[in-house]
Amino acid sequence: MEEIILEAQNLTVYYDGRPAIEEVNLRIPRRRITAIIGPSGCGKSTLLRCFNRMNDLIPSARVEGKVLFEGVNIYTPDVDVVEVRRRIGMVFQKPNPFPKSIYENVAFGPRIHGVRDRRKLDEIVERCLRAAALWDEVKDKLHQNALTLSGGQQQRLCIARALATEPEVLLMDEPASSLDPIATMKIEDLMRELTREYTIVIVTHNMQQAARVSDYTVFMLAGEERVGRLIEFGPTQQIFTRPRDRRTEDYITGRFG
Amino acid sequence: MQVRVMLERDLSAIRQDVLRLGGMVEQAIDRCIEALKRLDVKMAQEVIDFDEEINRMRYQIEEACLETIATQQPMASDLRAIIAATFCATNLERMGDHAKGIAKLTIEMADEPLLKPLIDIPRMAQIAKEMLRQVLEAYVEHDPEKARAAAARDDEVDALDEQIYRELITYMMQDPRTIFRATRLLWISHNLERIADRVTNIAERVIFMVTGELQELN
């Protein structure tokens, strides 16, 4: 049995009073990669954003149901949302490094969380850049502006930045969709490396990517009324070789979507 | 759907080729038994030569499957259909080898008259051919029940193989001069028994292709 780190219970999200996803129940296993797939508009990014309360930033959004992180509902009022986002980090579709040096990008989070000691910061920067498989490429130019890096390097820098706050979970929203195949492969290899310590939840449009990198796959679909629902969850190898639900089969074999 | 046009075309071509290969193997079984009945060396040699074509067809199917996987990235039932096709092609090709084996044994025996009138061996061949045809129908129609029915007849073939064995043993015990011909008939019977086994293998893959479940039959 897998140990569960995150769990959605009867999760419904409304935008302007209209449900975007409805009654989602999902258990995310620790130190595994879980991929969320589905056609555009099925609510997969909405679901991902629920896991670290990113939907709080959208004024019209309202969340019902629970998200349990280590057994605690992160939507209860006394939960510190900054702490939630420290422990559940996020990497976005387009690399979005700060217009600062490579070093400062990684040191940013720890500084905010009160780390002042220079040696300690050096240590964190090196550890995170190594973990993000970027250290060897940037160790001689740590104080160069991050925007001079290639797209793939920038994305790995954003992963390093996310790791610097010592999270337990990394949420990734299409992390490789703006990268070329080689840079994509590096990110995928890196994801596999990261599961030694971290849990990863990834939203991807690229089914081959989900099939390649993930341990578990979630298939979501919005029906006529455009409300996203979880259709099937299972081990990736089962979802891609013998899905149980006809709709999953139709989607992954390209019959719609 | 536009996206599936290429994939559907590839899958349909592969399916047609598997059927064609099945037809070639059926013909090889037919011809080798006919050659045996008549002790016709020329016809037996034709079966042996024909095996090259069967082998070529098998490689053609494998290559088409490989190309489809590489270019279309098939998933789920499409992927299972392709894996099943390569497996069917391999097994059909091996059935062709068994027919070729029978033809070779026929040539070895052709200098002497047949040991006895052939009854059970043609019956075995007939059942094996019917099983083959039925399992190919199951493959095309995506019908796991039909695949099971085809495989179920393996018992009839096994029983005939056993019966032939017992009968030939008595010949050999009575007269050692029959040993050369009797052992060859035994091997022929065994080749047919193997052909029926391979129908069972194919039936298992047809069930896998349709249901996603790998289960051993018989």
Coordinates of C-alpha atoms in Angstrom, one line a residue:
Chain A
M1 CA 0.0 0.0 0.0
E2 CA 1.2 3.5 -0.9
E3 CA 1.5 6.1 1.8
I4 CA -0.9 9.0 1.0
I5 CA 0.4 12.5 1.3
L6 CA -2.3 14.6 -0.2
E7 CA -6.0 13.8 -0.5
A8 CA -8.9 15.6 -2.1
Q9 CA -12.3 14.9 -0.6
N10 CA -15.5 15.9 -2.4
L11 CA -13.6 18.8 -3.9
T12 CA -15.7 21.3 -5.9
V13 CA -14.4 24.6 -7.2
Y14 CA -16.7 27.4 -8.4
Y15 CA -15.7 30.3 -10.5
D16 CA -18.4 33.1 -10.3
G17 CA -20.8 30.6 -8.8
R18 CA -20.4 28.1 -11.6
P19 CA -18.7 24.8 -10.9
A20 CA -15.4 24.2 -12.8
I21 CA -14.7 20.9 -11.1
E22 CA -17.1 18.8 -9.1
E23 CA -16.9 16.2 -6.3
V24 CA -13.3 15.2 -7.0
N25 CA -11.9 12.5 -4.7
L26 CA -8.2 11.7 -5.2
R27 CA -5.4 10.3 -3.1
I28 CA -1.9 11.2 -4.0
P29 CA 0.9 8.8 -3.0
R30 CA 4.0 10.1 -1.3
R31 CA 7.3 10.2 -3.3
R32 CA 5.6 9.2 -6.5
I33 CA 4.8 11.2 -9.7
T34 CA 1.1 11.6 -10.3
A35 CA 0.1 13.0 -13.7
I36 CA -3.2 14.7 -14.4
I37 CA -4.3 14.5 -18.0
G38 CA -7.4 15.4 -19.9
P39 CA -8.6 17.7 -22.7
S40 CA -8.5 21.5 -22.4
G41 CA -11.1 22.8 -20.0
C42 CA -11.5 19.6 -18.0
G43 CA -10.3 21.4 -14.8
K44 CA -6.9 19.8 -14.4
S45 CA -5.1 23.0 -13.6
T46 CA -7.9 24.1 -11.3
L47 CA -7.5 20.8 -9.4
L48 CA -3.7 21.2 -9.3
R49 CA -4.1 24.8 -7.9
C50 CA -6.3 23.5 -5.1
F51 CA -3.4 21.6 -3.7
N52 CA -1.6 24.7 -2.5
R53 CA -4.5 27.1 -2.4
M54 CA -3.5 29.0 -5.5
N55 CA -7.2 29.5 -6.2
D56 CA -7.3 31.9 -3.2
L57 CA -5.6 34.4 -5.6
I58 CA -8.6 34.3 -7.9
P59 CA -11.3 36.5 -6.3
S60 CA -14.3 34.8 -8.0
A61 CA -13.1 31.3 -6.9
R62 CA -14.8 29.4 -4.1
V63 CA -13.7 25.9 -2.9
E64 CA -15.9 23.3 -1.2
G65 CA -14.7 20.1 0.2
K66 CA -11.4 19.2 1.7
V67 CA -7.7 18.9 0.7
L68 CA -5.9 16.9 3.4
F69 CA -2.2 17.4 3.5
E70 CA -0.6 14.9 5.9
G71 CA -4.1 14.5 7.2
V72 CA -4.8 18.2 7.9
N73 CA -7.3 20.1 5.8
I74 CA -5.4 23.0 4.3
Y75 CA -8.7 24.9 3.8
T76 CA -9.5 25.3 7.6
P77 CA -9.2 29.0 8.6
D78 CA -6.3 28.6 11.1
V79 CA -4.0 27.1 8.5
D80 CA -1.1 29.5 7.4
V81 CA -1.3 29.7 3.6
V82 CA 2.3 30.9 3.3
E83 CA 3.4 27.8 5.2
V84 CA 1.2 25.6 2.9
R85 CA 2.9 27.0 -0.1
R86 CA 6.3 26.6 1.4
R87 CA 5.7 22.9 1.9
I88 CA 3.8 22.5 -1.4
G89 CA 5.8 24.3 -4.1
M90 CA 4.7 25.1 -7.6
V91 CA 6.4 25.2 -11.0
F92 CA 4.6 26.9 -13.9
Q93 CA 4.3 26.4 -17.6
K94 CA 6.5 29.2 -18.7
P95 CA 9.8 29.5 -16.8
N96 CA 9.4 32.6 -14.6
P97 CA 12.7 33.4 -13.0
F98 CA 13.0 36.8 -11.2
P99 CA 15.0 39.3 -13.1
K100 CA 17.9 38.8 -10.6
S101 CA 21.0 36.7 -10.5
I102 CA 20.9 33.0 -10.6
Y103 CA 22.0 32.9 -6.9
E104 CA 19.4 35.4 -5.8
N105 CA 16.6 33.4 -7.5
V106 CA 17.4 30.4 -5.3
A107 CA 18.2 32.4 -2.2
F108 CA 15.0 34.4 -2.4
G109 CA 12.7 32.0 -0.6
P110 CA 15.0 31.1 2.2
R111 CA 15.7 34.8 2.8
I112 CA 12.0 35.5 3.1
H113 CA 11.8 32.7 5.6
G114 CA 14.5 34.4 7.6
V115 CA 17.8 32.7 6.6
R116 CA 20.4 35.5 6.8
D117 CA 23.7 33.6 7.2
R118 CA 25.7 33.8 4.0
R119 CA 27.4 30.4 4.4
K120 CA 24.0 28.8 5.0
L121 CA 22.6 30.5 1.9
D122 CA 25.5 29.4 -0.2
E123 CA 24.9 25.9 1.0
I124 CA 21.2 26.0 0.1
V125 CA 21.9 27.5 -3.3
E126 CA 24.4 24.8 -4.2
R127 CA 22.3 22.0 -2.9
C128 CA 19.2 23.1 -4.8
L129 CA 21.0 23.8 -8.0
R130 CA 22.5 20.3 -7.8
A131 CA 19.2 18.8 -7.0
A132 CA 17.7 20.5 -10.1
A133 CA 20.6 19.2 -12.2
L134 CA 21.8 22.7 -13.1
W135 CA 24.8 23.2 -10.8
D136 CA 27.5 22.1 -13.3
E137 CA 26.1 24.4 -16.0
V138 CA 25.9 27.6 -13.8
K139 CA 28.4 27.2 -11.0
D140 CA 30.9 29.7 -12.6
K141 CA 28.3 32.3 -13.3
L142 CA 26.0 32.3 -10.2
H143 CA 25.9 36.1 -10.2
Q144 CA 24.8 36.4 -13.8
N145 CA 21.3 37.5 -14.5
A146 CA 19.0 34.5 -14.6
L147 CA 17.3 35.7 -17.8
T148 CA 20.5 35.0 -19.7
L149 CA 19.9 31.3 -19.3
S150 CA 18.2 29.1 -21.9
G151 CA 14.5 28.2 -21.5
G152 CA 15.3 24.7 -20.2
Q153 CA 17.9 26.1 -17.8
Q154 CA 15.5 28.7 -16.6
Q155 CA 12.9 26.0 -15.9
R156 CA 15.4 24.0 -13.9
L157 CA 16.3 27.2 -12.0
C158 CA 12.6 27.6 -11.2
I159 CA 12.6 24.0 -9.9
A160 CA 15.7 24.8 -7.8
R161 CA 14.0 27.9 -6.5
A162 CA 10.9 25.8 -5.5
L163 CA 13.2 23.3 -3.7
A164 CA 14.9 26.0 -1.7
T165 CA 12.0 26.3 0.8
E166 CA 12.3 22.6 1.5
P167 CA 8.9 21.6 0.3
E168 CA 7.5 18.1 0.4
V169 CA 5.4 18.3 -2.7
L170 CA 6.0 19.9 -6.1
L171 CA 3.1 20.9 -8.2
M172 CA 4.0 21.3 -11.9
D173 CA 1.7 22.8 -14.4
E174 CA 2.9 21.9 -17.9
P175 CA 6.5 22.3 -16.8
A176 CA 8.0 21.3 -20.2
S177 CA 5.4 22.5 -22.7
S178 CA 7.6 25.5 -23.7
L179 CA 10.8 23.5 -24.0
D180 CA 12.5 21.6 -26.8
P181 CA 12.8 17.8 -26.6
I182 CA 16.3 17.7 -25.1
A183 CA 15.4 20.2 -22.4
T184 CA 12.1 18.3 -21.8
M185 CA 14.1 15.1 -21.4
K186 CA 16.3 16.8 -18.8
I187 CA 13.3 17.9 -16.8
E188 CA 11.7 14.5 -17.0
D189 CA 15.0 12.8 -15.8
L190 CA 15.1 15.4 -13.0
M191 CA 11.5 14.7 -12.0
R192 CA 12.5 11.0 -11.6
E193 CA 15.5 12.0 -9.5
L194 CA 13.4 14.2 -7.3
T195 CA 11.0 11.4 -6.3
R196 CA 13.7 10.2 -3.9
E197 CA 12.6 13.0 -1.6
Y198 CA 9.6 14.7 -3.1
T199 CA 6.1 14.0 -4.2
I200 CA 5.3 15.4 -7.7
V201 CA 1.9 16.2 -9.2
I202 CA 2.1 17.2 -12.8
V203 CA -0.5 18.6 -15.2
T204 CA 0.4 17.8 -18.8
H205 CA -1.2 18.0 -22.2
N206 CA 1.4 15.6 -23.5
M207 CA 0.1 12.1 -23.0
Q208 CA 3.4 10.5 -23.9
Q209 CA 5.0 12.6 -21.2
A210 CA 2.5 11.4 -18.7
A211 CA 3.1 7.8 -19.8
R212 CA 6.9 8.3 -19.6
V213 CA 7.3 10.0 -16.3
S214 CA 4.4 9.2 -14.0
D215 CA 3.7 6.4 -11.6
Y216 CA 0.0 7.2 -11.4
T217 CA -2.4 8.9 -13.8
V218 CA -5.6 10.8 -13.3
F219 CA -7.9 11.3 -16.2
M220 CA -10.4 14.2 -16.0
L221 CA -13.1 15.1 -18.4
A222 CA -15.8 17.9 -18.6
G223 CA -19.1 16.8 -20.0
E224 CA -21.7 18.8 -21.9
E225 CA -22.3 21.2 -19.0
R226 CA -18.5 21.9 -18.9
V227 CA -17.9 20.7 -15.3
G228 CA -14.7 18.8 -14.9
R229 CA -14.9 15.4 -13.2
L230 CA -12.4 12.7 -12.3
I231 CA -13.1 9.8 -14.6
E232 CA -10.3 7.4 -13.7
F233 CA -7.3 7.1 -11.5
G234 CA -4.8 4.3 -11.6
P235 CA -1.2 3.1 -12.0
T236 CA 0.1 4.7 -15.2
Q237 CA 0.9 1.5 -16.9
Q238 CA -2.6 0.3 -16.4
I239 CA -4.2 3.5 -17.6
F240 CA -2.2 3.5 -20.8
T241 CA -2.4 -0.2 -21.6
R242 CA -5.9 -1.2 -20.4
P243 CA -8.0 1.7 -19.1
R244 CA -11.2 0.6 -17.4
D245 CA -13.3 3.5 -18.5
R246 CA -14.4 3.8 -22.1
R247 CA -13.9 7.6 -22.0
T248 CA -10.3 7.2 -20.9
E249 CA -9.7 4.8 -23.7
D250 CA -11.3 7.1 -26.2
Y251 CA -9.1 10.1 -25.0
I252 CA -5.8 8.3 -24.9
T253 CA -6.3 6.7 -28.3
G254 CA -7.0 10.1 -29.8
R255 CA -10.7 9.6 -30.5
F256 CA -11.5 13.0 -29.0
G257 CA -9.7 15.8 -27.2
Chain B
M1 CA -11.5 12.0 -36.4
Q2 CA -8.7 13.6 -38.4
V3 CA -6.0 12.6 -35.9
R4 CA -6.7 8.9 -36.3
V5 CA -6.8 8.7 -40.1
M6 CA -3.1 7.6 -40.3
L7 CA -3.3 5.3 -37.4
E8 CA -6.5 3.6 -38.6
R9 CA -4.9 3.1 -42.0
D10 CA -1.8 1.5 -40.5
L11 CA -3.9 -0.7 -38.1
S12 CA -6.1 -1.9 -40.9
A13 CA -3.1 -2.7 -43.2
I14 CA -1.5 -4.7 -40.4
R15 CA -4.8 -6.6 -39.8
Q16 CA -5.1 -7.4 -43.5
D17 CA -1.5 -8.7 -43.5
V18 CA -2.0 -10.9 -40.5
L19 CA -5.1 -12.4 -42.2
R20 CA -3.1 -12.9 -45.4
L21 CA -0.3 -14.6 -43.5
G22 CA -2.9 -16.9 -41.8
G23 CA -4.3 -17.8 -45.3
M24 CA -0.7 -18.7 -46.5
V25 CA -0.2 -20.9 -43.4
E26 CA -3.5 -22.6 -44.0
Q27 CA -2.5 -23.3 -47.6
A28 CA 0.9 -24.7 -46.4
I29 CA -0.8 -27.1 -44.0
D30 CA -3.2 -28.2 -46.8
R31 CA -0.4 -28.8 -49.3
C32 CA 2.0 -30.6 -46.9
I33 CA -0.8 -33.1 -46.0
E34 CA -1.7 -33.5 -49.6
A35 CA 1.9 -34.2 -50.5
L36 CA 2.2 -36.7 -47.6
K37 CA -0.9 -38.6 -48.8
R38 CA 0.5 -38.9 -52.3
L39 CA 4.1 -39.1 -51.2
D40 CA 4.6 -36.3 -53.8
V41 CA 8.2 -35.0 -53.5
K42 CA 7.7 -32.2 -55.9
M43 CA 4.7 -30.9 -54.0
A44 CA 6.5 -31.3 -50.7
Q45 CA 9.4 -29.3 -52.1
E46 CA 7.0 -26.5 -53.1
V47 CA 5.8 -26.3 -49.5
I48 CA 9.4 -26.0 -48.3
D49 CA 10.1 -23.2 -50.9
F50 CA 6.8 -21.4 -50.0
D51 CA 8.0 -21.1 -46.4
E52 CA 10.3 -18.3 -47.5
E53 CA 7.3 -16.3 -48.5
I54 CA 5.7 -16.9 -45.2
N55 CA 8.9 -15.7 -43.4
R56 CA 9.0 -12.6 -45.6
M57 CA 5.4 -11.8 -44.7
R58 CA 6.1 -12.2 -41.0
Y59 CA 8.9 -9.7 -41.2
Q60 CA 6.8 -7.3 -43.2
I61 CA 4.2 -7.3 -40.4
E62 CA 6.8 -6.8 -37.7
E63 CA 8.2 -3.9 -39.6
A64 CA 4.8 -2.3 -40.1
C65 CA 4.1 -2.7 -36.4
L66 CA 7.4 -1.2 -35.4
E67 CA 6.9 1.7 -37.8
T68 CA 3.4 2.4 -36.4
I69 CA 4.6 2.4 -32.8
A70 CA 7.4 4.8 -33.7
T71 CA 5.3 7.2 -35.8
Q72 CA 1.8 7.0 -34.3
Q73 CA 2.5 6.3 -30.5
P74 CA -0.5 4.1 -30.2
M75 CA -2.0 3.7 -26.8
A76 CA -4.3 1.3 -24.9
S77 CA -6.4 -0.9 -27.3
D78 CA -4.5 0.3 -30.3
L79 CA -1.2 -0.6 -28.7
R80 CA -2.6 -4.0 -27.6
A81 CA -3.8 -4.6 -31.2
I82 CA -0.3 -4.0 -32.5
I83 CA 1.4 -6.1 -29.9
A84 CA -1.1 -8.9 -30.6
A85 CA -0.4 -8.6 -34.4
T86 CA 3.4 -9.1 -33.9
F87 CA 2.7 -12.1 -31.7
C88 CA 0.2 -13.6 -34.2
A89 CA 2.7 -13.1 -37.0
T90 CA 5.5 -14.8 -35.0
N91 CA 3.2 -17.8 -34.2
L92 CA 1.8 -18.1 -37.7
E93 CA 5.3 -18.1 -39.1
R94 CA 6.3 -20.9 -36.7
M95 CA 3.2 -22.8 -37.8
G96 CA 4.5 -22.5 -41.3
D97 CA 7.8 -24.0 -40.1
H98 CA 5.9 -27.0 -38.8
A99 CA 4.2 -27.4 -42.2
K100 CA 7.7 -27.2 -43.8
G101 CA 8.9 -29.9 -41.3
I102 CA 6.1 -32.2 -42.4
A103 CA 7.1 -31.6 -46.0
K104 CA 10.7 -32.5 -45.2
L105 CA 9.7 -35.7 -43.4
T106 CA 7.5 -36.6 -46.4
I107 CA 10.5 -36.3 -48.8
E108 CA 12.5 -38.6 -46.4
M109 CA 9.7 -41.2 -46.6
A110 CA 8.9 -41.0 -50.3
D111 CA 11.1 -43.9 -51.4
E112 CA 8.9 -46.5 -49.6
P113 CA 5.1 -46.9 -49.7
L114 CA 3.1 -45.5 -46.8
L115 CA 3.2 -47.6 -43.7
K116 CA -0.6 -47.6 -43.5
P117 CA -3.5 -45.6 -45.0
L118 CA -3.6 -42.2 -43.4
I119 CA -6.7 -41.4 -41.5
D120 CA -6.0 -39.7 -38.2
I121 CA -3.2 -37.5 -39.5
P122 CA -5.5 -35.8 -42.1
R123 CA -8.1 -35.5 -39.4
M124 CA -5.7 -33.7 -37.1
A125 CA -4.7 -31.4 -39.9
Q126 CA -8.3 -30.7 -40.7
I127 CA -9.1 -29.8 -37.1
A128 CA -5.9 -27.7 -36.8
K129 CA -6.9 -25.8 -39.9
E130 CA -10.4 -25.2 -38.6
M131 CA -8.9 -23.9 -35.3
L132 CA -6.7 -21.6 -37.2
R133 CA -9.5 -20.2 -39.3
Q134 CA -11.7 -19.8 -36.2
V135 CA -9.0 -18.0 -34.3
L136 CA -8.3 -15.6 -37.2
E137 CA -12.0 -14.8 -37.3
A138 CA -11.9 -14.1 -33.6
Y139 CA -8.9 -11.8 -34.3
V140 CA -10.8 -9.8 -36.9
E141 CA -14.1 -9.7 -35.1
H142 CA -12.5 -9.0 -31.7
D143 CA -14.4 -11.9 -30.3
P144 CA -12.8 -13.4 -27.2
E145 CA -15.5 -16.2 -26.9
K146 CA -14.7 -17.4 -30.4
A147 CA -11.0 -17.3 -29.5
R148 CA -11.7 -19.5 -26.5
A149 CA -13.8 -21.9 -28.7
A150 CA -10.9 -22.2 -31.1
A151 CA -8.4 -23.0 -28.4
A152 CA -10.8 -25.5 -26.7
R153 CA -10.4 -27.8 -29.7
D154 CA -6.8 -28.4 -28.8
D155 CA -7.9 -31.3 -26.7
E156 CA -9.2 -33.2 -29.8
V157 CA -5.8 -32.7 -31.5
D158 CA -4.0 -33.9 -28.4
A159 CA -6.2 -37.0 -28.2
L160 CA -5.5 -37.9 -31.8
D161 CA -1.8 -37.4 -31.3
E162 CA -1.9 -39.8 -28.4
Q163 CA -3.9 -42.3 -30.4
I164 CA -1.5 -42.1 -33.3
Y165 CA 1.4 -42.6 -31.0
R166 CA -0.1 -45.8 -29.5
E167 CA -1.0 -47.2 -32.9
L168 CA 2.5 -46.6 -34.3
I169 CA 4.2 -48.2 -31.3
T170 CA 2.3 -51.4 -32.0
Y171 CA 3.6 -51.3 -35.6
M172 CA 7.2 -50.8 -34.5
M173 CA 7.0 -53.6 -31.9
Q174 CA 5.6 -56.1 -34.4
D175 CA 8.2 -55.2 -37.1
P176 CA 11.3 -53.2 -36.5
R177 CA 11.6 -52.6 -40.3
T178 CA 8.7 -50.1 -39.9
I179 CA 10.6 -48.0 -37.4
F180 CA 12.0 -45.5 -39.9
R181 CA 8.6 -44.7 -41.4
A182 CA 6.7 -45.0 -38.1
T183 CA 9.0 -42.5 -36.3
R184 CA 8.5 -40.1 -39.2
L185 CA 4.8 -40.3 -39.0
L186 CA 5.1 -39.7 -35.2
W187 CA 7.0 -36.6 -35.9
I188 CA 4.5 -35.4 -38.4
S189 CA 1.7 -36.0 -35.9
H190 CA 3.8 -34.0 -33.4
N191 CA 4.2 -31.1 -35.8
L192 CA 0.4 -31.0 -36.2
E193 CA 0.0 -31.0 -32.4
R194 CA 2.4 -28.1 -32.2
I195 CA 0.4 -26.2 -34.8
A196 CA -2.8 -26.6 -32.7
D197 CA -0.8 -25.3 -29.6
R198 CA 0.1 -22.2 -31.5
V199 CA -3.5 -21.6 -32.3
T200 CA -4.0 -21.6 -28.5
N201 CA -1.2 -19.0 -28.1
I202 CA -2.9 -16.8 -30.7
A203 CA -6.3 -17.2 -29.0
E204 CA -4.7 -15.9 -25.7
R205 CA -3.4 -12.8 -27.5
V206 CA -6.8 -12.2 -29.1
I207 CA -8.3 -12.2 -25.7
F208 CA -5.6 -9.9 -24.5
M209 CA -6.1 -7.5 -27.4
V210 CA -9.9 -7.2 -26.7
T211 CA -10.0 -7.3 -22.9
G212 CA -6.5 -6.3 -21.7
E213 CA -6.3 -9.5 -19.7
L214 CA -3.4 -12.0 -20.2
Q215 CA -4.6 -15.4 -19.4
E216 CA -3.3 -18.9 -20.1
L217 CA -5.8 -21.2 -21.9
N218 CA -5.7 -25.0 -21.7

